[in-house]
Coordinates of C-alpha atoms in Angstrom, one line a residue:
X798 CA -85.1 52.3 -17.3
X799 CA -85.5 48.6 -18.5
X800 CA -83.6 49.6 -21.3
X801 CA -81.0 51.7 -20.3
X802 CA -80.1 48.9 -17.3
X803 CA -79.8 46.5 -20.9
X804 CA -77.6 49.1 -22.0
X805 CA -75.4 49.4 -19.2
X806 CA -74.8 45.8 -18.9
X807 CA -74.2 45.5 -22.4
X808 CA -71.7 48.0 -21.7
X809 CA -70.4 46.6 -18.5
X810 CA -70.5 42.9 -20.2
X811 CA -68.1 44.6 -23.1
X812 CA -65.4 46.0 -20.9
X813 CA -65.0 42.8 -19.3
X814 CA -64.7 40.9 -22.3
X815 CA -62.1 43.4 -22.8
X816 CA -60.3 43.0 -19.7
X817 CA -60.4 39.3 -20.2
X818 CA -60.2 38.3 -24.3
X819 CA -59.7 34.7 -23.4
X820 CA -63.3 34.4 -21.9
X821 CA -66.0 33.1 -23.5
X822 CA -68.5 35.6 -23.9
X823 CA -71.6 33.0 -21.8
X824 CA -68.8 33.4 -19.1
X825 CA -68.9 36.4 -18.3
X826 CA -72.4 37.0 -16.7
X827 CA -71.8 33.2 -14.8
X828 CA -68.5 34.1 -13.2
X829 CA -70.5 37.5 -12.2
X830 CA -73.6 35.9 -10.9
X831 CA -71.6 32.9 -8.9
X832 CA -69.0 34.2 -8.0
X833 CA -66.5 31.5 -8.2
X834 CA -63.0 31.2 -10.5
X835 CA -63.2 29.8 -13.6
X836 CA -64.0 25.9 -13.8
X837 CA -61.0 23.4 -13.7
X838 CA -60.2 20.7 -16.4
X839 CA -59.0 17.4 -15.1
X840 CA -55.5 18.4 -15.4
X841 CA -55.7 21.2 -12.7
X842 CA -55.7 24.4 -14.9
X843 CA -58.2 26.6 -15.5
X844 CA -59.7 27.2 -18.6
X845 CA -58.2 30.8 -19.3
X846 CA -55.1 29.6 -18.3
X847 CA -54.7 26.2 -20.7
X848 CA -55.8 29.0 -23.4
X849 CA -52.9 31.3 -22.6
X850 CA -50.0 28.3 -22.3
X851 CA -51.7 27.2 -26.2
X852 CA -51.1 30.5 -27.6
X853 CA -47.9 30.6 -26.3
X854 CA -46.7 27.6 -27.0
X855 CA -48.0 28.2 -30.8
X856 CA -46.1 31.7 -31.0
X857 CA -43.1 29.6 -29.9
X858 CA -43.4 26.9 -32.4
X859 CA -43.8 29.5 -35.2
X860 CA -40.8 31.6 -34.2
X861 CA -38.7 27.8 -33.8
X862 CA -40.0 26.6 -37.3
X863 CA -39.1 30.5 -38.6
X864 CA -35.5 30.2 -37.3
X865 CA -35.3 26.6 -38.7
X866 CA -36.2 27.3 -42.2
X867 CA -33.6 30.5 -42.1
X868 CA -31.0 28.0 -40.8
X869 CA -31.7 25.6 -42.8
X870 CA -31.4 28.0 -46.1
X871 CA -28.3 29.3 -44.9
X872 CA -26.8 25.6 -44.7
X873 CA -28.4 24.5 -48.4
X874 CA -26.8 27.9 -49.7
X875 CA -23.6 27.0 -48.2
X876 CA -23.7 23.3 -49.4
X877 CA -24.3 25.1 -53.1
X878 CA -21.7 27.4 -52.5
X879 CA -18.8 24.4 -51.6
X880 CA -20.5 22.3 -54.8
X881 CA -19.7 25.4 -57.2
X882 CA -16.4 26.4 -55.5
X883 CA -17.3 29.5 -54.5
X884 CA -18.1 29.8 -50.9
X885 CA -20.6 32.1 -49.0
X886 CA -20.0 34.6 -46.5
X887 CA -21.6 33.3 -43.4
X888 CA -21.5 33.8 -40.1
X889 CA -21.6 30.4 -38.9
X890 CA -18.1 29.8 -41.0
X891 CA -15.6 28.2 -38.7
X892 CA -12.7 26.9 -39.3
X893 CA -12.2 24.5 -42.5
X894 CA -11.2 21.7 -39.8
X895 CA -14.0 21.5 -37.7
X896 CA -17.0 22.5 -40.6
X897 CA -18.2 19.2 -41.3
X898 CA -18.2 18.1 -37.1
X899 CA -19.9 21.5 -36.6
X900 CA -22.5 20.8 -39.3
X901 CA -23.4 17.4 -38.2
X902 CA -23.8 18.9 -34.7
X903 CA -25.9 21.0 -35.3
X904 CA -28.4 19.2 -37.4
X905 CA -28.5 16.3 -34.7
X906 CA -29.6 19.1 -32.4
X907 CA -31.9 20.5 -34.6
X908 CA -33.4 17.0 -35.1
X909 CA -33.6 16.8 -31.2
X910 CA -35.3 20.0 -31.2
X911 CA -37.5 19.1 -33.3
X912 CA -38.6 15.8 -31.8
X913 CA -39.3 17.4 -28.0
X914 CA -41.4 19.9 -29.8
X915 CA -43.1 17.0 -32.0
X916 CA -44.3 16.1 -28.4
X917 CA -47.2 16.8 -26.5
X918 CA -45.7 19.4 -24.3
X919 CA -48.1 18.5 -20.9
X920 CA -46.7 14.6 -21.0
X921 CA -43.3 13.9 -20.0
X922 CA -41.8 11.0 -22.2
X923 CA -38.7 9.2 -20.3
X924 CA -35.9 9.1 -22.9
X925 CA -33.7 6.2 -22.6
X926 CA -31.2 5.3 -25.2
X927 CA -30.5 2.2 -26.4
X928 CA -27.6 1.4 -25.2
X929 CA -28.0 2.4 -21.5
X930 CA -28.2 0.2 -18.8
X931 CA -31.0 0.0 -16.1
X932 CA -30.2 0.8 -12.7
X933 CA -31.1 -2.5 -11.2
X934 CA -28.8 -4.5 -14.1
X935 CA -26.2 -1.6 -12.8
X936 CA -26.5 -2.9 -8.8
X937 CA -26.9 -6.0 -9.5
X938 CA -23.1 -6.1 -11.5
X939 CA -21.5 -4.2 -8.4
X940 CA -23.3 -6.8 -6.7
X941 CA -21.6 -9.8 -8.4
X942 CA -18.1 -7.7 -8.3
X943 CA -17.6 -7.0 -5.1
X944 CA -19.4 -10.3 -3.4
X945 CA -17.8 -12.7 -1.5
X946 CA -16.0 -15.6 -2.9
X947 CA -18.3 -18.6 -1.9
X948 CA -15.6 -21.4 0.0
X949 CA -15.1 -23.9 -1.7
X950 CA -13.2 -27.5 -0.4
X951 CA -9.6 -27.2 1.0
X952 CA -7.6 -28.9 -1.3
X953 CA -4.2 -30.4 -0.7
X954 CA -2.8 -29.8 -4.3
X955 CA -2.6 -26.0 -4.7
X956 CA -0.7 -23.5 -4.7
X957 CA -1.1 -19.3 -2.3
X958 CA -2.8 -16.6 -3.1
X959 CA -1.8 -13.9 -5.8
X960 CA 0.0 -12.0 -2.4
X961 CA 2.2 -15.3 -1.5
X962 CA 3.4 -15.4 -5.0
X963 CA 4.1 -11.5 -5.4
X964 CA 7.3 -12.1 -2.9
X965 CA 8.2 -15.9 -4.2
X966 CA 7.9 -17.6 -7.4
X967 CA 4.5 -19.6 -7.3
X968 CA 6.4 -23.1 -8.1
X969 CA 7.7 -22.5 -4.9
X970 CA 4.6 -22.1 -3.1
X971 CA 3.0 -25.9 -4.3
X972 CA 1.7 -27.6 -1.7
X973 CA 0.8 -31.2 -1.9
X974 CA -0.6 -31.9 1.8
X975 CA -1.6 -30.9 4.9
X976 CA 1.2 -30.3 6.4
X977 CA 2.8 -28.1 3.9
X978 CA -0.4 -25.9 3.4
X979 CA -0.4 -25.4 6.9
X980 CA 3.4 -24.3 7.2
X981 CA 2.7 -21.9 4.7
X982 CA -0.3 -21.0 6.3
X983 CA 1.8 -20.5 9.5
X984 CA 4.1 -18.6 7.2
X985 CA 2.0 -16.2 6.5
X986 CA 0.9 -15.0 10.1
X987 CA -2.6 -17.2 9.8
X988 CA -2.4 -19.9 12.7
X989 CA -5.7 -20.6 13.1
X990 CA -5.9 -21.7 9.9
X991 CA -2.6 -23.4 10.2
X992 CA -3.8 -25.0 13.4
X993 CA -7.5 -26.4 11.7
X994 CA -5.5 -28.1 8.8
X995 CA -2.9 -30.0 11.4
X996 CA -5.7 -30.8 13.4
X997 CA -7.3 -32.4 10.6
X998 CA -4.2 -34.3 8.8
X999 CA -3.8 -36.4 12.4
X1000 CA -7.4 -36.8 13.0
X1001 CA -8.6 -40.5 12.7
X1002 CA -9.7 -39.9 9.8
X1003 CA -6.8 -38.1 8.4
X1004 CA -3.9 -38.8 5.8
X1005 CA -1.5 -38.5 9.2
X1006 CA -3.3 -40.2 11.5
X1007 CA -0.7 -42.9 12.1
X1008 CA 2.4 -40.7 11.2
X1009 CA 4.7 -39.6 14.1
X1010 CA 6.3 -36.2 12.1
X1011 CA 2.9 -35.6 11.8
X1012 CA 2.3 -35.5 15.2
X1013 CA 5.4 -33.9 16.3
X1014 CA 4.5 -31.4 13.4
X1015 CA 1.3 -30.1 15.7
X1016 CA 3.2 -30.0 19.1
X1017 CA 6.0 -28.1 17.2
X1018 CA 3.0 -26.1 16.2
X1019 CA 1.9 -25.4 19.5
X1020 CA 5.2 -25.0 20.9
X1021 CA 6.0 -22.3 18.7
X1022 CA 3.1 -20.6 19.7
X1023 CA 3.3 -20.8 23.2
X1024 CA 0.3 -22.6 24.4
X1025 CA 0.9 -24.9 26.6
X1026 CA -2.3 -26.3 27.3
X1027 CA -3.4 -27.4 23.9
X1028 CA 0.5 -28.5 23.5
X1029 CA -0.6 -30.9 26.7
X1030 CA -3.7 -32.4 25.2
X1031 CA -2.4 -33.2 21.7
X1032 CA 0.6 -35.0 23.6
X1033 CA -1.8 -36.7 25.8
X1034 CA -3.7 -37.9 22.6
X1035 CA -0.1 -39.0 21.1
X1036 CA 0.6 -40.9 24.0
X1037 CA -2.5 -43.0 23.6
X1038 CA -2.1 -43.2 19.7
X1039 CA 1.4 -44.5 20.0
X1040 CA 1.4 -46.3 23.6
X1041 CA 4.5 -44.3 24.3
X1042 CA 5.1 -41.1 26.4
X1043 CA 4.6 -37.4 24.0
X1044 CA 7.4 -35.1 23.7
X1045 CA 7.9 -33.0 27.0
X1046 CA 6.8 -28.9 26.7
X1047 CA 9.5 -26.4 25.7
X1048 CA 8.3 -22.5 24.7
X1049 CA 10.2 -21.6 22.0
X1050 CA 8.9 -18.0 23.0
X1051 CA 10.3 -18.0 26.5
X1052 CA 14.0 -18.7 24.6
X1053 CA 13.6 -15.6 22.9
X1054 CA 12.5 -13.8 25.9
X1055 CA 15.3 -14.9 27.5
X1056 CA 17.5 -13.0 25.1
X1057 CA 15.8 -9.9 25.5
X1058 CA 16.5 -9.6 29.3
X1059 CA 17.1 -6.3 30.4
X1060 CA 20.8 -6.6 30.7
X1061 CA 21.0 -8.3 27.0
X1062 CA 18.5 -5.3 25.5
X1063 CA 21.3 -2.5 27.0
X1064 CA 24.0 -4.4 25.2
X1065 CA 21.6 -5.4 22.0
X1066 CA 23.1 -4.1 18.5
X1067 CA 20.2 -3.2 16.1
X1068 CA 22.5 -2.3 13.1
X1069 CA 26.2 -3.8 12.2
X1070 CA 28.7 -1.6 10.0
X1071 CA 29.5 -3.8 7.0
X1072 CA 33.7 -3.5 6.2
X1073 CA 32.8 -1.0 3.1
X1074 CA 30.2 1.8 4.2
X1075 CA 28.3 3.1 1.5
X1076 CA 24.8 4.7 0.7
X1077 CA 23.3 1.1 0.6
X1078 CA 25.4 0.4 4.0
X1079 CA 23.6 4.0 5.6
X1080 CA 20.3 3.0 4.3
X1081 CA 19.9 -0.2 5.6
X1082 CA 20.9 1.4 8.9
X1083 CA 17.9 4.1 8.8
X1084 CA 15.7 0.8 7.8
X1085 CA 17.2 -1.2 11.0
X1086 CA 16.7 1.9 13.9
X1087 CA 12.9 2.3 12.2
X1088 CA 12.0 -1.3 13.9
X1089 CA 14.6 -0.5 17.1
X1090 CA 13.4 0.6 20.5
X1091 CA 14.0 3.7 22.4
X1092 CA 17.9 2.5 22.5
X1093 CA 20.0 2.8 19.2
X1094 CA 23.1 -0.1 19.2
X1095 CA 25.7 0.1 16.6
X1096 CA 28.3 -2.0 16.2
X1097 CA 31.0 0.0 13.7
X1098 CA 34.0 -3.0 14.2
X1099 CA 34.3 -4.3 11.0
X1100 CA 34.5 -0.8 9.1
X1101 CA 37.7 -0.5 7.4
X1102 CA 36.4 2.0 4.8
X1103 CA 33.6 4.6 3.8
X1104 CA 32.8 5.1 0.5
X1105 CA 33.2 9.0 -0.8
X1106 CA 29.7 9.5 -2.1
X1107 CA 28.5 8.2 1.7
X1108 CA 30.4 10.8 3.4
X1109 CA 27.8 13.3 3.2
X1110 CA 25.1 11.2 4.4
X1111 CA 26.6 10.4 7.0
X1112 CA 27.6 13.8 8.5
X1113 CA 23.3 14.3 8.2
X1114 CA 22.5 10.9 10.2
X1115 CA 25.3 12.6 12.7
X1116 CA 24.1 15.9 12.6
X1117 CA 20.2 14.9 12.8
X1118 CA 21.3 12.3 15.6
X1119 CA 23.0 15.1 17.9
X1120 CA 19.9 17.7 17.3
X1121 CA 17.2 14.3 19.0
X1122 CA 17.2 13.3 22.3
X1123 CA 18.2 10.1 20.9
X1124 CA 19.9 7.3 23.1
X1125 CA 22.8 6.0 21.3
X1126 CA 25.0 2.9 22.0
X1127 CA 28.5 3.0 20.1
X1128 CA 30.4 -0.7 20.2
X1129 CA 33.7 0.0 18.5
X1130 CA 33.1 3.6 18.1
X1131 CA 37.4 3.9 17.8
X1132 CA 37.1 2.3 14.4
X1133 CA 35.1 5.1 13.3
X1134 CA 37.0 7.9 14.6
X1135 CA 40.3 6.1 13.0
X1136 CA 39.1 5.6 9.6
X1137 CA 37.8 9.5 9.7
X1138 CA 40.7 10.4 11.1
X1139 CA 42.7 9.0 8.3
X1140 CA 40.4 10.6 6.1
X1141 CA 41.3 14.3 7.2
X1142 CA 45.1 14.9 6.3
X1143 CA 45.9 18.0 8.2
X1144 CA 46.9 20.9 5.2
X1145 CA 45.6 19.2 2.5
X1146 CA 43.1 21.3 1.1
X1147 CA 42.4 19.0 -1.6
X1148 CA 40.3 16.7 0.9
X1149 CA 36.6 17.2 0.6
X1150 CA 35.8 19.1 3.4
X1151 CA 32.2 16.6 4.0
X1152 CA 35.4 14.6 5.7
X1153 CA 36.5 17.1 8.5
X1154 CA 32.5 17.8 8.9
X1155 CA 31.8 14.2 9.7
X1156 CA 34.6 13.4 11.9
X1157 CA 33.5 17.1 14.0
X1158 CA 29.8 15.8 14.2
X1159 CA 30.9 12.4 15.5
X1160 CA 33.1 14.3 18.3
X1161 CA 29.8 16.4 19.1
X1162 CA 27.5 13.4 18.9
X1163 CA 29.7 11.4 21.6
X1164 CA 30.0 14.4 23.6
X1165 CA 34.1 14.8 23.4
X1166 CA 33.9 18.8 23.4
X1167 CA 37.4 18.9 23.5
X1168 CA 38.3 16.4 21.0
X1169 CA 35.7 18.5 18.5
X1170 CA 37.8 21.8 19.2
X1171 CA 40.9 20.1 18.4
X1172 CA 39.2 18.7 15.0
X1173 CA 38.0 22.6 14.5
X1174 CA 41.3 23.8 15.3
X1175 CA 42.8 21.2 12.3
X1176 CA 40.3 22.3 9.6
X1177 CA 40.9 26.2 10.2
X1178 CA 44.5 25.7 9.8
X1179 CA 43.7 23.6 6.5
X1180 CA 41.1 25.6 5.1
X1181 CA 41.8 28.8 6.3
X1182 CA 38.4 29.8 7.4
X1183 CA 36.0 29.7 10.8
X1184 CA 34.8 25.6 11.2
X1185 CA 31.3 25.4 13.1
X1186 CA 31.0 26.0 16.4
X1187 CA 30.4 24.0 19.6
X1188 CA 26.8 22.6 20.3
X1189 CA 25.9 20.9 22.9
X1190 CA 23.7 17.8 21.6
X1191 CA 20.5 16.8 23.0
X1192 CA 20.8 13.3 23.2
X1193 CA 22.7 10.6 25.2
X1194 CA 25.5 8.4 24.1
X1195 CA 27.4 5.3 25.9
X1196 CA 30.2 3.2 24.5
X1197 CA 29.2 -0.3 25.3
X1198 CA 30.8 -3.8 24.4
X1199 CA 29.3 -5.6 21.3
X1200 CA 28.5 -9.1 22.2
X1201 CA 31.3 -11.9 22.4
X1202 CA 31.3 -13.4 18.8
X1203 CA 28.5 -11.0 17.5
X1204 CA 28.7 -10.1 13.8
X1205 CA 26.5 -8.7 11.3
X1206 CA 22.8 -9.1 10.1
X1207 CA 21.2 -9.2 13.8
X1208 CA 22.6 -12.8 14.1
X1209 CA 24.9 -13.9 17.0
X1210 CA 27.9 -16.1 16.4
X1211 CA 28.2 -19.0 18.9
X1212 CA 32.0 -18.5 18.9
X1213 CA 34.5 -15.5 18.5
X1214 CA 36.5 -15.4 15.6
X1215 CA 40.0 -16.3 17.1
X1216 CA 38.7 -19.6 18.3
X1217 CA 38.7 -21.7 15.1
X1218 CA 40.4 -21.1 12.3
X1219 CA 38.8 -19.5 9.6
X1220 CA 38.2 -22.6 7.5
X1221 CA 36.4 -24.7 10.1
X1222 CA 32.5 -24.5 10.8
X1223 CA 31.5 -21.2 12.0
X1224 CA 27.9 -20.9 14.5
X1225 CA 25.2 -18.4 14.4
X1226 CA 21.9 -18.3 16.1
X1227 CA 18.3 -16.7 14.5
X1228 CA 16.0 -16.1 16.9
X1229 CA 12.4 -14.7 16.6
X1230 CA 10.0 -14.1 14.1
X1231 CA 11.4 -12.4 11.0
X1232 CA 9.5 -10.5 8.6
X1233 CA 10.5 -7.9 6.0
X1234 CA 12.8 -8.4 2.9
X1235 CA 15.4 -8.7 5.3
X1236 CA 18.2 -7.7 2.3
X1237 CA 20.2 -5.7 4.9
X1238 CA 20.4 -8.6 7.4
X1239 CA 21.8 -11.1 4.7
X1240 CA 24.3 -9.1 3.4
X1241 CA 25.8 -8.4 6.3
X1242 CA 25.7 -12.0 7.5
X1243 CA 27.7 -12.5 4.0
X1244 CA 30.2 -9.8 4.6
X1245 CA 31.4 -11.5 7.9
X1246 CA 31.1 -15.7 6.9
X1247 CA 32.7 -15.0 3.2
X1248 CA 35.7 -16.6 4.4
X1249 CA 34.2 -19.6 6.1
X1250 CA 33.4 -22.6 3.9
X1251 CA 30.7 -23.8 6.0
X1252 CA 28.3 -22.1 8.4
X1253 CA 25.8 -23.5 11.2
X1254 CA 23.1 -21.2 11.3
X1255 CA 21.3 -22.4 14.9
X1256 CA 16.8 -22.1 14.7
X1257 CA 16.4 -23.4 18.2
X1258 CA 14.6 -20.2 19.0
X1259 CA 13.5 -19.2 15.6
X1260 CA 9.3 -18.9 15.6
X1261 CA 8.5 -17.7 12.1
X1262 CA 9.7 -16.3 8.8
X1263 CA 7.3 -14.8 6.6
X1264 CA 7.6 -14.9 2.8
X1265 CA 9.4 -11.7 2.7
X1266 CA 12.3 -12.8 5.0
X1267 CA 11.9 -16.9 2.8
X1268 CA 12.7 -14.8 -0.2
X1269 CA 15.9 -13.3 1.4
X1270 CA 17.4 -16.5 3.2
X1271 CA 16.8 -18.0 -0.2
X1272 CA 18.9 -15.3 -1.7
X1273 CA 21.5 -15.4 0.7
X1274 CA 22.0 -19.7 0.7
X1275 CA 22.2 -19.3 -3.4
X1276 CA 25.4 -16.5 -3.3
X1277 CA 27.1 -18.7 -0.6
X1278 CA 26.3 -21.8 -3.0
X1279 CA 27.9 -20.3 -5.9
X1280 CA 31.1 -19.6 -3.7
X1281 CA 31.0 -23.3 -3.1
X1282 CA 30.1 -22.5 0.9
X1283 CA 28.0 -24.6 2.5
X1284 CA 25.1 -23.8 5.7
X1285 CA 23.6 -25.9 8.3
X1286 CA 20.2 -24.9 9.5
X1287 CA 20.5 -27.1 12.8
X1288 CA 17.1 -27.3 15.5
X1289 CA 14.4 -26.3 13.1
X1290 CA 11.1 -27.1 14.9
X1291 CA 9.3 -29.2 12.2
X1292 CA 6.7 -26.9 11.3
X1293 CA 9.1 -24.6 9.6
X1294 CA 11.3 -27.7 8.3
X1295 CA 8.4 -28.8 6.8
X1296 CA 8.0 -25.0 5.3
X1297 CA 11.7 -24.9 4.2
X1298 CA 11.6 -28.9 2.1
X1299 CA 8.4 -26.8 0.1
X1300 CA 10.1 -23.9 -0.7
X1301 CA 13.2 -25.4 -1.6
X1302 CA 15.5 -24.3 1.6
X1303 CA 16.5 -27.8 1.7
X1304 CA 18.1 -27.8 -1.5
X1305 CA 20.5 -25.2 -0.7
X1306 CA 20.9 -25.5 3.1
X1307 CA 21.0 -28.5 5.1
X1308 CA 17.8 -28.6 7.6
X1309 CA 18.0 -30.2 11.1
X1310 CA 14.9 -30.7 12.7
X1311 CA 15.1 -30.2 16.4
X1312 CA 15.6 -33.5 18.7

């Protein structure tokens, strides 16, 4: 029995070495008598199965180094093949363009190949190349790009930013003091920072301490602003400076309030018809009712003639007026209608029939049904075919009376034209804060002062003009200086006269600073 219970075990100890070749055969009878897997290495991975992931990763190394030496056979034969002229039938042939880039990339990836199985293939080796960049190097450049720029000292001999010089040319923009950097500061919608640098020139330690513009510089400052209270403790503090009583408190801001009273907002034109209508005429008018209110003014007095390639632009802005619930006030409206009217010969089919469609749009716009029939009634006896029919348009319109003296560009003349003659002096008033290129605005104030050889231009209730709208009155005081016409800038608070000596207004204008 001894002997056949060695047998059996013998047997036994066989089929498992069978079942499991990678076992060593001591292993057997332990794993049987304890009972527990396999040991561990230090790694985590069981004897057995280290064994199984060597073979493996032998039988792949010898089917890789297999496939290399074919490949690389193929490629010497080749290479003897091109040396002797004769080539090779291959099926790695491409075209003759791309062989040698093909080539090269595939040895480099062989070579790569290569190298990761040269490696121990349990490690891990982080591959960097040489010319990357570490992560921290990366973060700390973004770092360094996008950082604030440290402040440095103000200084009174320097020029705007990159932004100020877009709109005008930077030898414009050189400031050499306080005051000026501050009215350019002011200029560009900062007034804090406008207000800390005139603080500082006529503190006493500053280069205006003892200078009276400078002074009258701040409280213009203030007044332009509106604040009243610090206006009344800077003029207390010139008072004591110069033993002598400050300059009394006017808003410059409650002056232009007072021109947009209720009454003066009904009767306010937003856009005035320059004597030739034409695309640029129409587009500057879309450009003017985009900053308007809920009420559209137009002023069509001066128009004498419209332009052919305008016609059908305007017969849209009619049409897409008429379809809104728009509120529309016309102020010489009959101008209109009479150079349409002359426009549309009746039986003269030549005439471009845009004509006879704008002057029908501007009868349905101001609501004149049975003005629009007769119109119709005119084109189907020209044309010989149906015109458009009656619609009844959504919005609302009103004839109103421009106001007395008021011309083009948004600008108000002090006087109507038959009251001087058209050489003498001729008023106008800007008011408010203008911003924008303000191209539309000039042009028309040129269209209606050609003819004057001097203009007064009045600022008493101008606040501001930004660097766009600068750019512009520039513009405009150079055309009227090569015409040999001359403008008066008259009641400039000093701030902005200040502004308009360092941009060069003065040089083309003549600036009155305000009493």
């Amino acid at each position: 029995m001894p002997k056949e219970e060695g047998g059996g075990r013998l047997l036994s100890k066989v089929a498992k070495f069978v079942r499991n070749p990678l076992k060593d055969w001591s292993e057997l009878d332990t794993a049987q008598r304890s009972g527990q897997p396999s040991p561990v290495d230090s790694d985590g991975y069981s004897r057995e199965a280290l064994k199984e992931l060597i073979e493996r990763r032998q039988r792949n190394e010898f089917v890789r180094r297999r496939e290399f030496d074919m490949l690389r056979k193929m490629r010497q034969r080749e290479a003897a093949g091109a040396r002797d002229g004769t080539g090779v039938s291959s099926s790695f042939h491409l075209n003759t363009a791309g062989k040698t880039d093909g080539r090269a990339l595939t040895l480099k990836k062989i070579d790569e190949i290569e190298e990761q199985m040269s490696q121990q293939w349990w490690k891990v080796r982080p591959s960097a190349p040489a010319d990357s960049v570490p992560a921290e190097s990366l973060a700390e450049q973004h770092a360094r790009a996008y950082a604030d720029t440290a402040p440095g000292e103000v200084s009174f001999e320097g020029a705007a930013d990159e932004s100020a010089s877009a709109v005008l040319p930077p030898w414009r923009l050189k400031f050499e003091n306080p005051l000026q950097e501050a009215s350019l500061r002011f200029a560009e919608g900062r007034p804090a920072d406008a207000e800390r640098l005139l603080q500082g020139a006529v503190a006493p330690d500053g280069p205006h301490a003892d200078d009276d513009d400078g002074w009258r510089v701040l409280l213009d400052f203030y007044r332009a602003i509106g604040d009243a209270e610090k206006f009344a403790a800077a003029s207390m503090r010139y008072a004591q400076r110069f033993r002598r009583p400050g300059p009394e408190w006017v808003s410059l801001r409650a002056l232009v309030r007072h021109e947009a009273t209720p009454a003066a907002a009904e009767a306010r034109i937003d856009w005035y018809c320059p004597a030739q209508l034409g695309r640029e005429g129409l587009l500057s008018l879309t450009q003017a009712l985009q900053r308007a209110g809920p009420v559209w003014g137009l002023d069509w007095r001066a128009l004498q003639r419209i332009e052919p390639n305008a016609v059908a632009p305007l017969v849209t802005l009619l049409t897409h007026w008429a379809d809104l619930p728009t509120q529309l006030r016309f102020s010489g409206a009959e101008r209109l209608i009479a150079v349409l009217d002359q426009a549309t010969p009746l039986s003269v089919r030549e005439t471009d029939p845009a004509w006879w469609q704008a002057a029908m749009a501007l009868r349905r716009l101001m609501h004149q049904a049975d003005e629009f029939e007769l119109v119709a009634l005119n084109y189907c006896i020209t044309y010989e075919t149906l015109p458009p029919a009656w619609q009844e348009p959504a919005g609302h319109y009103a004839s109103v009376e421009g106001p007395a003296g008021a011309r083009a560009g948004g600008l108000a003349l002090s006087a109507a034209a038959g009251e001087a003659p058209a050489d003498a002096a001729r008023g106008a008033e800007l008011s408010g804060e203008l911003a924008g290129d303000g191209l539309a605005l000039w042009e028309r104030l040129d269209a209606e002062l050609a003819e004057a050889e001097s203009a007064q231009v009045s600022c008493a209730a101008l606040l501001r003009l930004d660097l766009a709208a600068t750019a512009g009155l520039l513009a405009w005081l150079e055309t009227r200086n090569a015409r040999g016409q001359t403008v008066e800038l008259v009641d400039v608070h000093r701030l902005l006269a200040v502004f308009f000596a360092m941009v060069g207004v003065c040089d083309l204008a003549r600036v009155l600073p305000r009493r």
